[in-house]
Short mmCIF file of C-alpha atoms in Angstrom, two decimals:
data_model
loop_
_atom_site.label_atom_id
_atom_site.label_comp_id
_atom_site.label_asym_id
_atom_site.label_seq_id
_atom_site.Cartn_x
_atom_site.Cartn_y
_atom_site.Cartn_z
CA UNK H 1 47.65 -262.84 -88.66
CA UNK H 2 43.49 -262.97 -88.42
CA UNK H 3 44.48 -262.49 -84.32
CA UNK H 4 46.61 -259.47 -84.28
CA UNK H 5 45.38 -257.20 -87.03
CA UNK H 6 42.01 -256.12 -84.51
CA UNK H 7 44.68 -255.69 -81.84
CA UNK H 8 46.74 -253.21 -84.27
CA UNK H 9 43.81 -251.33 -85.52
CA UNK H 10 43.16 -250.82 -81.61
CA UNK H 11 46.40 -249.58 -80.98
CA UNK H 12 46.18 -247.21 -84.26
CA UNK H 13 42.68 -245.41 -82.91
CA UNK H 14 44.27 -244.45 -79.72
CA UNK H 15 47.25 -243.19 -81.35
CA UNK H 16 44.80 -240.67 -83.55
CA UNK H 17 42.50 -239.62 -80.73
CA UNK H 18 43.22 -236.06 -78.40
CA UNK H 19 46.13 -236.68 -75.69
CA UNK H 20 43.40 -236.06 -73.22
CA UNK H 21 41.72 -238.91 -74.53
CA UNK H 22 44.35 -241.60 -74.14
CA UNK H 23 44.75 -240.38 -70.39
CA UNK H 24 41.18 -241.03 -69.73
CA UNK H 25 40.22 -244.27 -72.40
CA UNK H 26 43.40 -245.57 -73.01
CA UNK H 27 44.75 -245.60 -70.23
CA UNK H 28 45.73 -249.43 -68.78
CA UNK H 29 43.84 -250.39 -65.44
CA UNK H 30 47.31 -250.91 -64.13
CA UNK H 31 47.71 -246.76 -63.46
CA UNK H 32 47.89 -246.04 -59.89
CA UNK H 33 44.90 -244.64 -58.20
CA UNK H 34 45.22 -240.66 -56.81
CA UNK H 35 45.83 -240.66 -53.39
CA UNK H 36 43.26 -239.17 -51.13
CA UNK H 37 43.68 -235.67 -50.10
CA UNK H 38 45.22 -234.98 -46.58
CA UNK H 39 43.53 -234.29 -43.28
CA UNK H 40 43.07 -230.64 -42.71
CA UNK H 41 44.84 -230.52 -39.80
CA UNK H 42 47.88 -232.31 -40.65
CA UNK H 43 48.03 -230.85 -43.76
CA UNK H 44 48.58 -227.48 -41.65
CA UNK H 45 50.35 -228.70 -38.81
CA UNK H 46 47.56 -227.94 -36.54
CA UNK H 47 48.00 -230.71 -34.00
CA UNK H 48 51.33 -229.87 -33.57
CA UNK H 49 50.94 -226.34 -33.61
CA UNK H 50 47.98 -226.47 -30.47
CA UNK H 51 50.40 -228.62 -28.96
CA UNK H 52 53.00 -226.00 -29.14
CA UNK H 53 50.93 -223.14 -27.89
CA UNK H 54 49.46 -225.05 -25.09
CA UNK H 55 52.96 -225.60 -23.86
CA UNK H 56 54.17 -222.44 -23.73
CA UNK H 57 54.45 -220.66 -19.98
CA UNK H 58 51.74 -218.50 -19.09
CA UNK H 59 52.88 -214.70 -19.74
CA UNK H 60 53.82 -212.97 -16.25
CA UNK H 61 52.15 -209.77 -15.82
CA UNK H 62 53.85 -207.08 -14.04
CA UNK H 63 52.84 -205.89 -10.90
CA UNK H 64 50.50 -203.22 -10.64
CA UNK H 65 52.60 -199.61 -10.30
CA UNK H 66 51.17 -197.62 -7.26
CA UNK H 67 49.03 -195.03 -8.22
CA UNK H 68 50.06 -191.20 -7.17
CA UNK H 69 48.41 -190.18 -4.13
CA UNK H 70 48.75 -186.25 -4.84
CA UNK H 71 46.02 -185.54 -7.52
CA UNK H 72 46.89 -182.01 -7.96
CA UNK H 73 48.81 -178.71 -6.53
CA UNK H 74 47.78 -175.72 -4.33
CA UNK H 75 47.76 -172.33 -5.69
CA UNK H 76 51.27 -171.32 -5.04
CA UNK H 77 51.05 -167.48 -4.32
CA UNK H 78 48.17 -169.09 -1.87
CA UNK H 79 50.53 -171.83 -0.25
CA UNK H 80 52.26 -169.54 2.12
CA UNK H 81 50.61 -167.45 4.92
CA UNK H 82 50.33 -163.41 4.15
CA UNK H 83 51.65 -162.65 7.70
CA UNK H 84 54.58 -164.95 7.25
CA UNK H 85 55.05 -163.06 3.45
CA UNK H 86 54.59 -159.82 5.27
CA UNK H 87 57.70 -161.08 7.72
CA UNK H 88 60.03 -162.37 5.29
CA UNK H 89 59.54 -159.67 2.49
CA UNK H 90 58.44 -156.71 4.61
CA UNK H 91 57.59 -154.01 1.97
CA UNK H 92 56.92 -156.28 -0.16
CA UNK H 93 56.02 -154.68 -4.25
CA UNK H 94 52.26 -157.38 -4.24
CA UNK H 95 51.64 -159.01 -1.19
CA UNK H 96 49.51 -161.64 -3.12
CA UNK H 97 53.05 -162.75 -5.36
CA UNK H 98 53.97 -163.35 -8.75
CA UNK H 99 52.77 -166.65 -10.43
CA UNK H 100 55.36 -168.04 -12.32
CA UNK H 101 54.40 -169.42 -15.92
CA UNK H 102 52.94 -172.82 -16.26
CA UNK H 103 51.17 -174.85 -18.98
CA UNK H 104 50.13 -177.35 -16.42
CA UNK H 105 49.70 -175.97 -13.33
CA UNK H 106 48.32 -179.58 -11.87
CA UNK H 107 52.03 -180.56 -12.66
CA UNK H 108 54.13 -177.91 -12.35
CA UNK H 109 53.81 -173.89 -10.50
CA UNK H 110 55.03 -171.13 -8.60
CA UNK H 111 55.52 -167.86 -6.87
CA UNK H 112 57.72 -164.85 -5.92
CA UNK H 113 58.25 -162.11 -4.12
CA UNK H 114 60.42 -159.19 -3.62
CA UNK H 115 61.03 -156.10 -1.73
CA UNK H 116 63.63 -153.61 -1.03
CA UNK H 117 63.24 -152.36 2.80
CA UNK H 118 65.01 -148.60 2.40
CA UNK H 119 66.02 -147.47 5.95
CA UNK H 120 67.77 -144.08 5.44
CA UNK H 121 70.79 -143.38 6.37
CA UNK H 122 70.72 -146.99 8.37
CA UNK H 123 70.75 -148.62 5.03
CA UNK H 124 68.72 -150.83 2.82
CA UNK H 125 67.57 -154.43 3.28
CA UNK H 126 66.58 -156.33 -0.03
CA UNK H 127 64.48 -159.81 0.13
CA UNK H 128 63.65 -162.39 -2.00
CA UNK H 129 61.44 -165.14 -1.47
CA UNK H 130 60.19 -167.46 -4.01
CA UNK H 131 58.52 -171.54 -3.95
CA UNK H 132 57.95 -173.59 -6.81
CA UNK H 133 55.84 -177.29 -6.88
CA UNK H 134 56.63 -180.08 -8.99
CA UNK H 135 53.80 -182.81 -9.11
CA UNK H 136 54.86 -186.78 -10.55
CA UNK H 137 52.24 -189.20 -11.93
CA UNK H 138 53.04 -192.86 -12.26
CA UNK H 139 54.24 -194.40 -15.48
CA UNK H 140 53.15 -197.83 -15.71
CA UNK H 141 54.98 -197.98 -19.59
CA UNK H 142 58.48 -197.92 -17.51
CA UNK H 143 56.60 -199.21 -14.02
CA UNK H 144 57.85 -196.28 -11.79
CA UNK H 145 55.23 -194.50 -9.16
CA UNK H 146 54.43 -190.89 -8.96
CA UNK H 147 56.79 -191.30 -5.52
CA UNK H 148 59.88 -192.88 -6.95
CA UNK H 149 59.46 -190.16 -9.57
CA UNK H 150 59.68 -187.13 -7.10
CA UNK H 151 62.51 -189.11 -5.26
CA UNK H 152 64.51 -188.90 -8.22
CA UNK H 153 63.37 -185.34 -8.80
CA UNK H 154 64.16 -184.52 -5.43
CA UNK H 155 67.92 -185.65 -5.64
CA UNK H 156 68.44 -183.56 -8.95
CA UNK H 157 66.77 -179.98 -6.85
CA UNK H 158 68.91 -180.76 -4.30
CA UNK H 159 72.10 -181.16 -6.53
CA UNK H 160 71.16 -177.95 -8.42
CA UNK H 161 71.01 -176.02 -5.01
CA UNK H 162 74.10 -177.20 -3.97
CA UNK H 163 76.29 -176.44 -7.68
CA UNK H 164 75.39 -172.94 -7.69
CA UNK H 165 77.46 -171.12 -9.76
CA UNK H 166 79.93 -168.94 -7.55
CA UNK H 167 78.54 -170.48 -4.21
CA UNK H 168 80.82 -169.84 -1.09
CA UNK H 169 80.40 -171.55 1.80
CA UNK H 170 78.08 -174.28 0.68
CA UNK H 171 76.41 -176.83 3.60
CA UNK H 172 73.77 -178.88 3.46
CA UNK H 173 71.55 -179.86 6.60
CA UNK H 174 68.84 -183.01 6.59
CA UNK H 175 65.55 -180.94 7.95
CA UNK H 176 63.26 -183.06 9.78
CA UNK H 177 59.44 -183.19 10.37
CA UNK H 178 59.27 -181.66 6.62
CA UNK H 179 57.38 -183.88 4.16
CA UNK H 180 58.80 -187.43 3.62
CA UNK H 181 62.07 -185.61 3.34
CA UNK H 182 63.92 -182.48 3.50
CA UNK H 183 67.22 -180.69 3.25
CA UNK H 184 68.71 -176.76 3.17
CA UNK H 185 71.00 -175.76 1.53
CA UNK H 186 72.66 -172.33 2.69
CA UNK H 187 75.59 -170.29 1.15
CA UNK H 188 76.83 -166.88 0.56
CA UNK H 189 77.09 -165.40 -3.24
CA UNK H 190 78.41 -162.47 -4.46
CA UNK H 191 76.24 -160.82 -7.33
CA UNK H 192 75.84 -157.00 -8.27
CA UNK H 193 78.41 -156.14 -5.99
CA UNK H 194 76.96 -157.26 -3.11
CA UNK H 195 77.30 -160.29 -0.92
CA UNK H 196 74.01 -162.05 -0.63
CA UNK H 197 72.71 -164.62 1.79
CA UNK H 198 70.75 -167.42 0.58
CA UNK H 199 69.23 -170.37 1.75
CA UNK H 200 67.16 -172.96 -0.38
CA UNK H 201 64.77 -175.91 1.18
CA UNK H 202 64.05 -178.98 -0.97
CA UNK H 203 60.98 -181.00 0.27
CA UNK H 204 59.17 -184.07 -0.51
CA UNK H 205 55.60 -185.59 0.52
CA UNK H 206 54.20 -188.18 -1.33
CA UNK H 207 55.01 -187.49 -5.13
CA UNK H 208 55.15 -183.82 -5.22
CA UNK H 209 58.33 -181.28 -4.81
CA UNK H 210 58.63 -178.05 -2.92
CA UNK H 211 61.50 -176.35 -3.79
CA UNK H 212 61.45 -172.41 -1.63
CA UNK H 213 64.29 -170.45 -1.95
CA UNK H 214 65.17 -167.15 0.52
CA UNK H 215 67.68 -164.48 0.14
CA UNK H 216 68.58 -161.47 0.97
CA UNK H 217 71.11 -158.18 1.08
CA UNK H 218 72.42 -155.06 2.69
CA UNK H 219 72.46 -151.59 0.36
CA UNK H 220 74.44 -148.72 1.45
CA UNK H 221 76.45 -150.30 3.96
CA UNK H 222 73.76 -152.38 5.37
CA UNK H 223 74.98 -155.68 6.95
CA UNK H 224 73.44 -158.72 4.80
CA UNK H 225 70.99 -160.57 7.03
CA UNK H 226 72.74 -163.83 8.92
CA UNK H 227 72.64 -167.08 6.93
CA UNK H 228 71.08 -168.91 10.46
CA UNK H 229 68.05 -166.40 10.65
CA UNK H 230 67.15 -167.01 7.04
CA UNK H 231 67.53 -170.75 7.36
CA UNK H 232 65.01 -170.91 10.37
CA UNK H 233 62.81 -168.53 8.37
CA UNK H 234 62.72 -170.61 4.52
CA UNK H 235 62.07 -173.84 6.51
CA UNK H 236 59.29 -172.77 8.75
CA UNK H 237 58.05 -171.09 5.13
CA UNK H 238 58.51 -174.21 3.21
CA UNK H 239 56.70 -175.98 6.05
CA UNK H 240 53.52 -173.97 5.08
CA UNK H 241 53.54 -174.88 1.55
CA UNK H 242 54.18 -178.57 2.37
CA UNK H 243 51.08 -177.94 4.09
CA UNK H 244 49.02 -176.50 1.48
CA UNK H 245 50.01 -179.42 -0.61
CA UNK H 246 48.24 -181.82 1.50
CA UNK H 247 45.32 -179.70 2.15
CA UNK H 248 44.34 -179.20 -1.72
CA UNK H 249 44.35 -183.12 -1.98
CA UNK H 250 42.11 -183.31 0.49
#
């Protein structure tokens, strides 16, 4: 009895104490010890992770897209010779042209002009004669050049040319020594009662567009002017501005 009674009275102190007591002083030595913290880096996967990333395949980079050569555009009422306006529009209303509206004309311009050659009693000959420039940049978002660009643009002028509303007689000839390319379109139209001529030459150099379009009339039984003569004419025309594109880059 003397044995157990200081073993009960033990028992009885811990029982009255704070519960955060008997986890720290009454505790038995037989509690497990806490177990030590983990490394830092396995604790967030980092040896695995560096593993991972030093695996992976080097990302490709694209190839470089070509830069545009053509850096700008002429002034088009500039582009094309006075004499050869003088020829093609003889009486013409401004020799110098009229600029067409642009918001960029690095990217995008043009000019026109127009006369109406009255002959008397021999009748009246009307002409037309406009050119317009389109200039590409390369994209490197979508990796297309400034070239590939007016390639494509090139296709769609053409394609307009040749759909003309109410076109007869529609034919399409590659023109050589032109730019990088080159083709006319000629074909007869009927508009205000008349029957017009009309001939339109699509170039391309580099990653510009030179669209020049020619046509003409007869008033008061004037013959309208042979589809031939104005071919020769736009493409020896379109020739000059082809060349005024390359000289304002230089």
């Amino acid at each position: 009895m003397h044995r157990t009674a200081p073993r009960l009275a033990r028992i009885l102190a811990c029982a009255a104490v704070p519960v955060m007591l008997v986890a720290s002083g009454c505790s038995s030595d037989s509690d497990p010890k806490p177990e030590k913290p983990a490394a830092t880096g396995e604790a967030n996967g980092g040896g695995e992770g560096s593993a991972a990333e030093s695996a992976k395949p080097p990302v490709k980079k694209s190839p470089a897209v070509e830069r545009e050569k053509l850096a700008k555009l002429p002034d088009a009422c500039k582009s094309i010779p006075r004499a050869t306006v003088e020829k093609l529009v003889p009486e013409t209303k401004s020799k110098s042209g009229t600029a067409g509206r642009s918001t960029d004309t690095m990217s995008r311009a043009g000019c026109s002009w127009n006369s109406l050659d009255d002959n008397g009693v021999k009748g009246s000959q009307y002409r037309w004669l406009d050119v317009s420039f389109l200039r590409y940049e390369s994209d490197e978002a979508l990796a297309v050049s400034g070239a590939q660009r007016a390639e494509e643009s090139f296709a769609k002028e053409l394609s307009k040319a040749q759909g003309t509303s109410g076109a007869k007689q529609v034919k399409t000839e590659t023109v050589k020594g032109v730019g990088e390319q080159a083709s006319a379109v000629t074909y007869r139209l009927r508009k205000t009662g008349e029957d017009f001529s009309y001939v339109t030459v699509v170039a391309r150099t580099e990653n510009a567009v030179v669209s020049l379009t020619y046509n003409g009339t007869g008033y008061a039984g004037a013959e309208p002017p042979a589809v031939a003569d104005l071919s020769k004419s736009a493409v020896s025309a379109t020739k000059d501005a082809v060349g005024a594109v390359t000289s304002a880059n230089k």
